[in-house]
Short mmCIF file of C-alpha atoms and ligand atoms in Angstrom, two decimals:
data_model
loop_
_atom_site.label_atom_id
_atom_site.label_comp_id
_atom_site.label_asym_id
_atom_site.label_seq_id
_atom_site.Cartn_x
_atom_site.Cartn_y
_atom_site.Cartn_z
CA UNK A 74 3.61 34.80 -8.36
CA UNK A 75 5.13 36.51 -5.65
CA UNK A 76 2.73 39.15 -5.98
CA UNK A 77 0.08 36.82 -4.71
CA UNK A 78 2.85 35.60 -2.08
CA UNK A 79 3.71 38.58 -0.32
CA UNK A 80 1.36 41.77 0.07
CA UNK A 81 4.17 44.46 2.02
CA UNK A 82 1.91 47.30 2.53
CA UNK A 83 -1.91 46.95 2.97
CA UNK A 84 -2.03 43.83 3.95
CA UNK A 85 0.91 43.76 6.11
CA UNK A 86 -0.50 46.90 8.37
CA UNK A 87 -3.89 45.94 8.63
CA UNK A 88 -2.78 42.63 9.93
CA UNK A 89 -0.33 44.54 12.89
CA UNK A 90 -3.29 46.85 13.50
CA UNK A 91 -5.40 43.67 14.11
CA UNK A 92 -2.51 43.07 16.44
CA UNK A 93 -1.85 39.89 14.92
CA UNK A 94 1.44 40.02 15.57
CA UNK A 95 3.45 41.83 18.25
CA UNK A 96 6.45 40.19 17.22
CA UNK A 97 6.33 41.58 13.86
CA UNK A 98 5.76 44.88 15.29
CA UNK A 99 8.90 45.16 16.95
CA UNK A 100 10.47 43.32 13.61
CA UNK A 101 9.64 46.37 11.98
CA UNK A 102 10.85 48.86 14.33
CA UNK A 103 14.27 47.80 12.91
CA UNK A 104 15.96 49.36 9.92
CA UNK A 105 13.99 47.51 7.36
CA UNK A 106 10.36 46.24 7.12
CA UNK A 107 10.01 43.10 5.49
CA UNK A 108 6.89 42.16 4.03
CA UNK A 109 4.93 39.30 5.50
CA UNK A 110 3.95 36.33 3.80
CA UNK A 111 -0.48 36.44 3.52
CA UNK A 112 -2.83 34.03 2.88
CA UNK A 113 -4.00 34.57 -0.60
CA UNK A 114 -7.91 34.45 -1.15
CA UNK A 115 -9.19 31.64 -2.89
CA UNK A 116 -10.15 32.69 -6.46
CA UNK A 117 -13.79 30.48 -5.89
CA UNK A 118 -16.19 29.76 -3.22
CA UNK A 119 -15.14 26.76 -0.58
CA UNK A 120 -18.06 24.71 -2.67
CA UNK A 121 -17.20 25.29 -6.23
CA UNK A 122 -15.56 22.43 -6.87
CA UNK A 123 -17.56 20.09 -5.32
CA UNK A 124 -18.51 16.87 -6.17
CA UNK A 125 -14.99 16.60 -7.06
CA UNK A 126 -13.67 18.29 -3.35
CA UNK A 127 -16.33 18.58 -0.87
CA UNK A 128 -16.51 22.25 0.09
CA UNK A 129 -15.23 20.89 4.02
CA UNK A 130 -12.02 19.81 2.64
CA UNK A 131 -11.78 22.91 0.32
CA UNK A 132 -12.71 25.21 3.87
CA UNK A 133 -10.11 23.58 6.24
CA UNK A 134 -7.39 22.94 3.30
CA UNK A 135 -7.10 26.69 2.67
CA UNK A 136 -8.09 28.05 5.95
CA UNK A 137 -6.67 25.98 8.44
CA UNK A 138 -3.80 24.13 6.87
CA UNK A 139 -2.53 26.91 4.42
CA UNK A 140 -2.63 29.33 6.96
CA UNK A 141 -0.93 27.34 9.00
CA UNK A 142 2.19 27.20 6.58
CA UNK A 143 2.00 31.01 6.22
CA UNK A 144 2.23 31.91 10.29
CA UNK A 145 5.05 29.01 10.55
CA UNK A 146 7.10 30.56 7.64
CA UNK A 147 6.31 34.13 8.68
CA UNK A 148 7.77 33.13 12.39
CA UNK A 149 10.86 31.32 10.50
CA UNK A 150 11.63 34.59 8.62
CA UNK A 151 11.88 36.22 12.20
CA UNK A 152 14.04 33.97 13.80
CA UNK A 153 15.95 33.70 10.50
CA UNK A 154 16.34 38.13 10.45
CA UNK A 155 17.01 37.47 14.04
CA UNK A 156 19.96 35.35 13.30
CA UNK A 157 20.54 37.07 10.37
CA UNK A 158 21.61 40.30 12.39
CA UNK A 159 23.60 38.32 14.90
CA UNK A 160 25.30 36.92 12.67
CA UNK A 161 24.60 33.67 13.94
CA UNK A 162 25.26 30.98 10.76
CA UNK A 163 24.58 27.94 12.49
CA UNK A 164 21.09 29.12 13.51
CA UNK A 165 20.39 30.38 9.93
CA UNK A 166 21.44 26.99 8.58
CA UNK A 167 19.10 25.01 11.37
CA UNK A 168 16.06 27.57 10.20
CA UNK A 169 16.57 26.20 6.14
CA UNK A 170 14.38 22.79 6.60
CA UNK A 171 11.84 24.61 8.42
CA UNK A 172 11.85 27.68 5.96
CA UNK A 173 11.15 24.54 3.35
CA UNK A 174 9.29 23.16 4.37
CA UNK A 175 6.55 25.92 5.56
CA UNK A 176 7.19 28.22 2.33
CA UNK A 177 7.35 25.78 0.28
CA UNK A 178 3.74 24.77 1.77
CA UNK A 179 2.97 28.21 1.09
CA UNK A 180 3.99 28.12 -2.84
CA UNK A 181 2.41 25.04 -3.69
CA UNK A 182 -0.91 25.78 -2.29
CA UNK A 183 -0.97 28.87 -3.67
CA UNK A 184 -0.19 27.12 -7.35
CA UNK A 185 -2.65 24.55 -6.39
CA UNK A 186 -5.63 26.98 -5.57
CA UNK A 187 -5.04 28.86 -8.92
CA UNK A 188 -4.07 25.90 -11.60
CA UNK A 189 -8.14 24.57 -10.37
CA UNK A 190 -11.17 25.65 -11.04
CA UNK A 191 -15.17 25.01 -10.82
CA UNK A 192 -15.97 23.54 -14.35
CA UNK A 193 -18.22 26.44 -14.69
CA UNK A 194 -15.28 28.85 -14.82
CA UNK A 195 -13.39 26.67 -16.95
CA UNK A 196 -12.28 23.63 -14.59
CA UNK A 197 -12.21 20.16 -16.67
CA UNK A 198 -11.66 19.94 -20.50
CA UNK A 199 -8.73 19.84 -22.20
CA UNK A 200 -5.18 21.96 -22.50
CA UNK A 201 -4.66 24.20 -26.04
CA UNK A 202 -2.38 26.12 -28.06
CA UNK A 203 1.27 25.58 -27.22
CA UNK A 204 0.77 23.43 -23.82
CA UNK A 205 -1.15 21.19 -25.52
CA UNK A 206 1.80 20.68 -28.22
CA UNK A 207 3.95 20.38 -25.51
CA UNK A 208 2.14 17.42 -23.37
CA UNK A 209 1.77 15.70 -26.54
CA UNK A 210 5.12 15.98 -27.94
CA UNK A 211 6.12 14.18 -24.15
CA UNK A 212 3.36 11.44 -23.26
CA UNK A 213 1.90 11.24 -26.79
CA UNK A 214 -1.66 11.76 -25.94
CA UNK A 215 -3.60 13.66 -22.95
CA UNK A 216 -5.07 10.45 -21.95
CA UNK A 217 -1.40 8.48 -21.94
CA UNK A 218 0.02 12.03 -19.59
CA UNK A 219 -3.17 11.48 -17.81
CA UNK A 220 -2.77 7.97 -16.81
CA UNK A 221 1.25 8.65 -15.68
CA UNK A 222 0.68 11.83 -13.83
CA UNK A 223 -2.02 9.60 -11.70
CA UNK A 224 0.78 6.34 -11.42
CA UNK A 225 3.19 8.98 -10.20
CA UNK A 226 0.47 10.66 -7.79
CA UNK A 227 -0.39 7.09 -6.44
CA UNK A 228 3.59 5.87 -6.04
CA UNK A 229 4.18 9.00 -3.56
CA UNK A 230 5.45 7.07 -0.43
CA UNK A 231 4.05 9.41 2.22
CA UNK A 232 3.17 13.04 1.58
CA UNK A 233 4.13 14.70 -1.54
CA UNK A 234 2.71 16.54 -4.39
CA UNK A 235 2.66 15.67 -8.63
CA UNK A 236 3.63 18.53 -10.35
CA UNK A 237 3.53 18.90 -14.42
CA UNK A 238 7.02 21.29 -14.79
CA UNK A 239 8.88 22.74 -17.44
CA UNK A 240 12.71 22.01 -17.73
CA UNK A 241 13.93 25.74 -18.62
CA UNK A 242 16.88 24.01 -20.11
CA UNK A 243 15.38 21.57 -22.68
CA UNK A 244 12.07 23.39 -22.52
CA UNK A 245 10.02 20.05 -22.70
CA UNK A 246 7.63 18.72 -20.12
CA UNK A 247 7.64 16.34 -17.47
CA UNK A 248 5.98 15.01 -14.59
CA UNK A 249 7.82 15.42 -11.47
CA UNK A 250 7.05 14.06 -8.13
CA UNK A 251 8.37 16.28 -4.49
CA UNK A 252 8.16 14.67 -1.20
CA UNK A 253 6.63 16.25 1.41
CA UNK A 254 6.29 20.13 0.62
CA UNK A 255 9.08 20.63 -1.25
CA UNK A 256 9.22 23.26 -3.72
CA UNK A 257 9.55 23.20 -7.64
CA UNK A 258 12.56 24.95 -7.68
CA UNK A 259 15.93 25.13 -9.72
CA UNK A 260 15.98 24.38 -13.64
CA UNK A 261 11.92 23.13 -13.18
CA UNK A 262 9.27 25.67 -13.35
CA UNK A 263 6.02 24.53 -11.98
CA UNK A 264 2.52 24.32 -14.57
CA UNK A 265 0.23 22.09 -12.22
CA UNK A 266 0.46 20.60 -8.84
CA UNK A 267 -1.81 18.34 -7.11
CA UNK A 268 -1.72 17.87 -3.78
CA UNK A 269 -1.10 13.88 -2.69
CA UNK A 270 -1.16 14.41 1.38
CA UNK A 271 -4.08 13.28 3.52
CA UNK A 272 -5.98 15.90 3.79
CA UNK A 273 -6.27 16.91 0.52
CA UNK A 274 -8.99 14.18 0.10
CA UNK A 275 -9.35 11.83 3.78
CA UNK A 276 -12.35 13.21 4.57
CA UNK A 277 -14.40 12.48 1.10
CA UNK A 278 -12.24 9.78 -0.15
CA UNK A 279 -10.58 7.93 2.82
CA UNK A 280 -8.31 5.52 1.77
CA UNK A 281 -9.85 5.66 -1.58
CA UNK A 282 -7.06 7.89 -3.03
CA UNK A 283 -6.92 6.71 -6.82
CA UNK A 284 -10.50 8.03 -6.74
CA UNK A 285 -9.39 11.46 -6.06
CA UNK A 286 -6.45 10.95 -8.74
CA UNK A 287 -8.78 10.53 -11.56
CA UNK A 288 -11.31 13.39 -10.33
CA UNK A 289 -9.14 16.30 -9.55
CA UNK A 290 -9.03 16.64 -13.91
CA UNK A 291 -12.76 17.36 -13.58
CA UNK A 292 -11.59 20.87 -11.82
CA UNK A 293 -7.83 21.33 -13.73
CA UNK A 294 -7.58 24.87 -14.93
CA UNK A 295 -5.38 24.58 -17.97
CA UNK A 296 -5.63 28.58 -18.82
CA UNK A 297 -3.74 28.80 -16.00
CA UNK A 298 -1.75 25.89 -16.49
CA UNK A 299 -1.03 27.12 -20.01
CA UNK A 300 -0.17 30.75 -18.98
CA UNK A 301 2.54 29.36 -16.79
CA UNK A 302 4.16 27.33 -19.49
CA UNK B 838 5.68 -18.20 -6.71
CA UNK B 839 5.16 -17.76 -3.24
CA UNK B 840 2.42 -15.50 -2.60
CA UNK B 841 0.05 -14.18 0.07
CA UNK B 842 3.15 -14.84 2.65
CA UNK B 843 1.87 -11.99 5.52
CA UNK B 844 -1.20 -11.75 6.98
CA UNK B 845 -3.35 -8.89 8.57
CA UNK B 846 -3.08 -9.53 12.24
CA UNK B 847 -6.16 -9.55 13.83
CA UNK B 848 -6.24 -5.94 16.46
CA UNK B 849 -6.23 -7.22 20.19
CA UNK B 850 -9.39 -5.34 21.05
CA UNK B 851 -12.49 -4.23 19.10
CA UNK B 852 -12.40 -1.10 16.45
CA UNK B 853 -14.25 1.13 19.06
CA UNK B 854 -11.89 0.07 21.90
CA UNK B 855 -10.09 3.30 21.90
CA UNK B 856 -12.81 5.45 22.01
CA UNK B 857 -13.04 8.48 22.66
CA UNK B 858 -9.03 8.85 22.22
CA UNK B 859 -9.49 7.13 18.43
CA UNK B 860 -12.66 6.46 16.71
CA UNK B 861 -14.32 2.75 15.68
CA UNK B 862 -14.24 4.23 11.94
CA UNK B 863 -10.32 5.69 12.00
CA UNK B 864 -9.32 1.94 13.59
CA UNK B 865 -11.37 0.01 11.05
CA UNK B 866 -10.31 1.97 8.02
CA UNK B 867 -6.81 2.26 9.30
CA UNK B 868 -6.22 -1.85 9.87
CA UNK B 869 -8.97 -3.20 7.46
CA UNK B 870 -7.74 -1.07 4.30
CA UNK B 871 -4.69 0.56 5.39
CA UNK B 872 -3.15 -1.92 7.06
CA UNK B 873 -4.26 -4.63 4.70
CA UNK B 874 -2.94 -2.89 1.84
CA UNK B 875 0.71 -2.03 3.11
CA UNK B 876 0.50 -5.85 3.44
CA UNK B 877 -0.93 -6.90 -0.46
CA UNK B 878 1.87 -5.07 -2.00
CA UNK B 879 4.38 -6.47 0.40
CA UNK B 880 3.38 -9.82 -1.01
CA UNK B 881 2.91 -8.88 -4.59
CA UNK B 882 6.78 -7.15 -3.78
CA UNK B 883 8.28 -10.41 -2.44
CA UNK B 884 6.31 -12.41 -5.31
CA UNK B 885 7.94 -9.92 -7.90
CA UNK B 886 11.55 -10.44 -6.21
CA UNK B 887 11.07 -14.09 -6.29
CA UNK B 888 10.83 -14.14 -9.75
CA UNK B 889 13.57 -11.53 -10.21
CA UNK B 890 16.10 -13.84 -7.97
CA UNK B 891 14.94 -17.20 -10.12
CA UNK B 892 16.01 -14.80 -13.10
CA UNK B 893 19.08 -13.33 -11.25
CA UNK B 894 17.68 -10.13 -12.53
CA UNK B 895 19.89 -7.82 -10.04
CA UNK B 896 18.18 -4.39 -11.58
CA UNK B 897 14.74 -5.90 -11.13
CA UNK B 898 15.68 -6.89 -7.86
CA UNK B 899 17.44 -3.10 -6.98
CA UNK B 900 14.32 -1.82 -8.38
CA UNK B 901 11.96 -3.53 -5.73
CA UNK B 902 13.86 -2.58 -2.82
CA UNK B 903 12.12 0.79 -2.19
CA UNK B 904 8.49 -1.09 -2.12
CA UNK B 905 9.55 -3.73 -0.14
CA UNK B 906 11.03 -0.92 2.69
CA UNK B 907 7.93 0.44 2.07
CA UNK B 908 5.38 -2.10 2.35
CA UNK B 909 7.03 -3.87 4.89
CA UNK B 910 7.64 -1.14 7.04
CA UNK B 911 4.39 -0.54 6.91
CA UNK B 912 3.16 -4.31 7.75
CA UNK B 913 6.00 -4.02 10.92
CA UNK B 914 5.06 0.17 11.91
CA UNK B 915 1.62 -0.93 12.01
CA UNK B 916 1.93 -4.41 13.73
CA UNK B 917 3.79 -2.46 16.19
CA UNK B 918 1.36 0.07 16.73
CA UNK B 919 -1.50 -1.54 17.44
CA UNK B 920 0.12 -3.52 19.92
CA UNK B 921 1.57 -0.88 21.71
CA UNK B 922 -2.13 0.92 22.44
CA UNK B 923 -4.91 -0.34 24.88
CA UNK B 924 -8.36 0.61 25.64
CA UNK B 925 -8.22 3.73 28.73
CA UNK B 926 -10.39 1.42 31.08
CA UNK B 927 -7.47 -1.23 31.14
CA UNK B 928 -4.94 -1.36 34.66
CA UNK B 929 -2.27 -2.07 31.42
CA UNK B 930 -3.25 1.66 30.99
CA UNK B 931 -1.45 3.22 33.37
CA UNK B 932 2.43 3.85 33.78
CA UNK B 933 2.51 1.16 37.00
CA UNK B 934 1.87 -1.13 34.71
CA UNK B 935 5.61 -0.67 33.63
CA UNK B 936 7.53 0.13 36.78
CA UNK B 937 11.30 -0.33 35.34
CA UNK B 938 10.71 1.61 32.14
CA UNK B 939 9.32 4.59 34.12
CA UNK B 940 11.85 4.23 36.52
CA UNK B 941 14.32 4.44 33.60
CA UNK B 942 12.25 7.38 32.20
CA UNK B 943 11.96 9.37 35.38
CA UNK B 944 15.63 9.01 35.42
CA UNK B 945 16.68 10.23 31.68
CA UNK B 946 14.05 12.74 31.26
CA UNK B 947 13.08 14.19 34.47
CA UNK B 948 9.24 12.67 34.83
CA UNK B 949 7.17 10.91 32.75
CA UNK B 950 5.14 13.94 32.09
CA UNK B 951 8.61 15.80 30.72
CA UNK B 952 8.91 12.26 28.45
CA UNK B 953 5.29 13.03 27.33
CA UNK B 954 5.78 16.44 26.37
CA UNK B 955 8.73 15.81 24.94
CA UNK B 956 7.36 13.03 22.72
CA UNK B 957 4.47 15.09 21.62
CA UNK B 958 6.65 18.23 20.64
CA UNK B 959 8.83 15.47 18.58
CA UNK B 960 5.59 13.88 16.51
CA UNK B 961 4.37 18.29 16.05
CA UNK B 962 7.63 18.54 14.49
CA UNK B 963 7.33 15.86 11.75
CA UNK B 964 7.43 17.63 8.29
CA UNK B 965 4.96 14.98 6.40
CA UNK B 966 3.93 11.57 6.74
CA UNK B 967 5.53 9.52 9.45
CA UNK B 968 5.81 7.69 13.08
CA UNK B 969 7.28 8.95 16.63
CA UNK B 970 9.14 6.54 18.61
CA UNK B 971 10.20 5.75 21.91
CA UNK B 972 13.43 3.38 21.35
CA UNK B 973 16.38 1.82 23.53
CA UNK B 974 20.00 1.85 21.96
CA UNK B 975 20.86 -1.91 22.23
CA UNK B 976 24.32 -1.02 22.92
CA UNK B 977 23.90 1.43 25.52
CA UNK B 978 20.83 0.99 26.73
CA UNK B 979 20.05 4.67 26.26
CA UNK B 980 16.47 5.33 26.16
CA UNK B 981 16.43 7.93 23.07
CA UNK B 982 12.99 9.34 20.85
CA UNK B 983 13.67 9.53 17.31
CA UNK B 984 10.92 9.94 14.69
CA UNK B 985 11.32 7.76 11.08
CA UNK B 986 9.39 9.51 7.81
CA UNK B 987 6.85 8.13 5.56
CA UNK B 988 6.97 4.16 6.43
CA UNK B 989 10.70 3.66 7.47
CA UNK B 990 11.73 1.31 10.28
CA UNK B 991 13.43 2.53 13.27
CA UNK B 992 17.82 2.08 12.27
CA UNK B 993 19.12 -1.44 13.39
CA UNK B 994 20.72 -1.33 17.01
CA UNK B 995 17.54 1.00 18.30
CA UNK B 996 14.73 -1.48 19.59
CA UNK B 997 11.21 0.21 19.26
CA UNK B 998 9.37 0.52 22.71
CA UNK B 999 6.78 2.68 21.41
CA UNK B 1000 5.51 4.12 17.84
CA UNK B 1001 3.06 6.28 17.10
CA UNK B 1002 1.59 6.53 13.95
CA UNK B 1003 1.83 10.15 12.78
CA UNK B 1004 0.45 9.83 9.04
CA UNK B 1005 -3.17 12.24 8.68
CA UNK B 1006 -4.83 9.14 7.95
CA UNK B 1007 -4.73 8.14 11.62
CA UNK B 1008 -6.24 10.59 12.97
CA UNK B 1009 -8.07 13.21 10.21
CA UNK B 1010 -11.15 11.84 10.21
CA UNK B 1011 -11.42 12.90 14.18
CA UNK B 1012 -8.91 15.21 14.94
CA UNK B 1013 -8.81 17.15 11.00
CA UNK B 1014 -6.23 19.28 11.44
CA UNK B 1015 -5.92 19.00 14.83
CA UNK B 1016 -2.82 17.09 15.46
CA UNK B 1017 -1.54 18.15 18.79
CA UNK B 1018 -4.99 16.77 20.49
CA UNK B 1019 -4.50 13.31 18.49
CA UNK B 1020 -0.82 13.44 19.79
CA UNK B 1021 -1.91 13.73 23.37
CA UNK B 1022 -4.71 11.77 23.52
CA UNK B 1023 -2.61 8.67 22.68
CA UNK B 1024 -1.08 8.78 26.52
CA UNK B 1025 -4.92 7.13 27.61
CA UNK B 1026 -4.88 4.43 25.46
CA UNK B 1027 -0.52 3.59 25.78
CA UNK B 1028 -0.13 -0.20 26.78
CA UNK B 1029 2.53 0.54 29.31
CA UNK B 1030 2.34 -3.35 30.18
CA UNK B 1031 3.58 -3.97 26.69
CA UNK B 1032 5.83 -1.22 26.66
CA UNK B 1033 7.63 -2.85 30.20
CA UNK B 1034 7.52 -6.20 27.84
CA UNK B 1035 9.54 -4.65 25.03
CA UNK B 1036 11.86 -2.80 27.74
CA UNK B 1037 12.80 -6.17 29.31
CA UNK B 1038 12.58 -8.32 25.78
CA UNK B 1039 16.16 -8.57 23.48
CA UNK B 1040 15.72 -6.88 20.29
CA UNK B 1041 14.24 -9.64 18.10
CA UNK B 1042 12.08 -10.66 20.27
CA UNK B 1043 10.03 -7.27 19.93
CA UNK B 1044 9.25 -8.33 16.19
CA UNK B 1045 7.99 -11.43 17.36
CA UNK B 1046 6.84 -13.07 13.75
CA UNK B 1047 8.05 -10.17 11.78
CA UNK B 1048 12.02 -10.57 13.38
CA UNK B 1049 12.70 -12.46 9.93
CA UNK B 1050 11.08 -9.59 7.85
CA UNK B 1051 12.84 -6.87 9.79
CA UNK B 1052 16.44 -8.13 9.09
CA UNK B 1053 15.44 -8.54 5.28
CA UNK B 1054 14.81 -4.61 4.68
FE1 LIG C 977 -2.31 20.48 1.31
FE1 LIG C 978 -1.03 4.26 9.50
#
């Protein structure tokens, strides 16, 4: 994962050549260059999953509000090395909620881009092999995980994600939900995420958010869920 | 038991009132379905904790506590909200319309356009859904902004003056990701008249109906 996260070299240069970021110049004038936090390219056109998202949502979703998260957690990291090398604690401890909450928007997206998929490249269907044993031996059938996963997408008060994780302890399943853009972290280990804020569906399904619930398993990619598992 | 105890309030102008600050179809999805709904399951919550308290089922009762802060925080945000906005073209549009309060904001924050800003930077810097609000300490009549998440009240002893509605739903459908412009577009269409009515009213009195619910979450 943090391969797709965090491209040091190429990407990193090409971006201070487009001057992108002065700041980060002179960030890397110090004694160690840090690599930069990128927007990852999605791995389908902004249209492929439509009907289920319209190709709008899919266009501003990944190029306006995931890029978003990446320039505010790239700025945190700054003002966090900044604070770091001052040795300034109480500003490192301020930056945590804000390094949170932006790279943790920058981990789930990412996760969400890759665990969908046009139903041409394998988007719909039905999980196999060892995940499938696993969702079964904790909700019983598809259809019963199905039907939770969308009660615990719908009960999110606010913004929030649904995430299918593993427990690295027990190694079963579960459905987990994460307020705003909290991160799967700790003893959980993320398989799928769907996105429950706003924009994720306003502009094709308004208020009409149950209807994007039950859709979104029209794109699921479960190779990729399974290959996290 | 009970039921359909709230009603949706009817808005105090028309859905394209606010134009071009908010659009007819944001207003008429946000109080004929949003609204509405944060009101249903307020009633279908208070229906479910009748029957719990006839029971005296205390874990049922435990249970429903988070949807009723919910739901009715939502019924009270909202009632709040749409009260506290007015269409550009009204005289209640403009600050005179509230000459103690922005006395009293001149004073703490500098001018009314350093309130502004400073409001607007507060509502950018929500993490997620939630509202911005202007509120008065009841004890020390400090004038103080404070922001709640998802559909939380403002904390007892802080009266709301003003809220604004920071949720994507209230704006997405114009603004998309846009926030900032939604944020200050909302100083055209403030009701500063009702804003001076809150300033000068004791704290229950700025519930009006919804004083009862309030003290019950
Ligand atoms: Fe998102
Ligand atoms: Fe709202």
């Amino acid at each position: 994962m943090s391969a797709t996260l965090f491209r040091t070299s190429t990407a990193a240069r090409s971006a201070l050549r487009a001057g992108a970021a002065t700041r980060a110049a002179s960030a890397a004038s110090t004694s160690f260059v840090r690599g930069k936090a990128t927007l990852p390219d999605l791995p389908y056109d902004y249209g492929a999953l439509e009907p289920t998202i319209s190709g709008k949502i899919m266009e501003l979703h990944h190029k306006n509000h995931h890029q978003t998260y990446v320039n505010s957690f790239n700025t945190a990291t700054e003002q966090l090395q900044a604070a770091e090398s001052k040795q300034d604690i109480a500003a490192q401890i301020a930056l945590q909620p804000v390094i949170n909450f932006h790279g943790g928007g920058h981990i789930n997206h990412t996760l969400f881009w890759e665990n969908l998929a046009p139903s041409k490249n394998g988007g719909g269907g039905e999980p196999a092999g060892q995940l499938k044993t696993a969702i079964e031996t904790s909700y019983g059938s598809l259809s019963s995980f199905k039907t939770k996963f969308n009660a615990a997408l719908a009960g999110i008060q606010g913004s929030g994600w649904a995430w299918l994780v593993k427990d690295t302890e027990t190694g079963q399943v579960q459905i987990r939900t994460y307020a705003n853009q909290d991160p799967v972290v700790g003893k959980y280990k993320p398989l799928l995420g769907i996105d429950a804020w706003e924009h994720a569906y306003y502009l094709q399904y308004q208020n009409r958010k149950a209807e994007y619930f039950s859709a979104v398993w029209d794109v699921v990619n479960w190779k990729t869920v399974e290959k996290r598992l | 038991m009970a039921s359909a105890k709230y009603s949706l309030p009817p808005l105090p102008y028309a859905y394209d009132a606010l134009e071009p600050s908010i659009s007819a179809q944001i207003m008429t999805l946000h109080h004929t379905k949003h609204h509405q709904t944060y009101i249903n399951n307020l009633n279908a919550t208070l229906a479910s904790q009748a029957t719990a308290t006839s029971k005296q089922d205390i874990v049922a009762s435990l249970h429903l506590q988070n949807a009723l802060n919910f739901n009715a925080g939502g019924h009270i945000n909202h009632t709040l909200f749409w009260e506290n906005l007015v269409p550009a073209s009204s005289p209640n549009a403009q600050p005179t319309a509230a000459p103690k309060l922005a006395a009293a904001l001149t004073a703490h924050f500098g001018s009314l356009e350093k309130f502004q800003e400073k409001f607007t930077a507060m509502l950018l810097g929500l993490k997620g859904s939630g509202w911005g609000w202007l509120v008065q300490d009841t004890e020390t009549g400090n004038l103080e902004l404070t922001t709640s998440r998802d559909q939380d009240i403002v904390p007892v002893g802080k009266k709301p003056i003003l809220g604004v509605d920071f949720w994507e739903h209230a704006y997405y459908l114009q603004y998309l990701n846009d926030k900032a412009s939604y944020a200050k577009g909302i100083w055209k269409i403030t009701n500063w008249k009702v804003l001076e009515a809150r300033y000068e009213s004791g704290y229950e009195g700025v519930f009006g109906p919804l004083a009862g619910l309030r003290s019950s979450i």
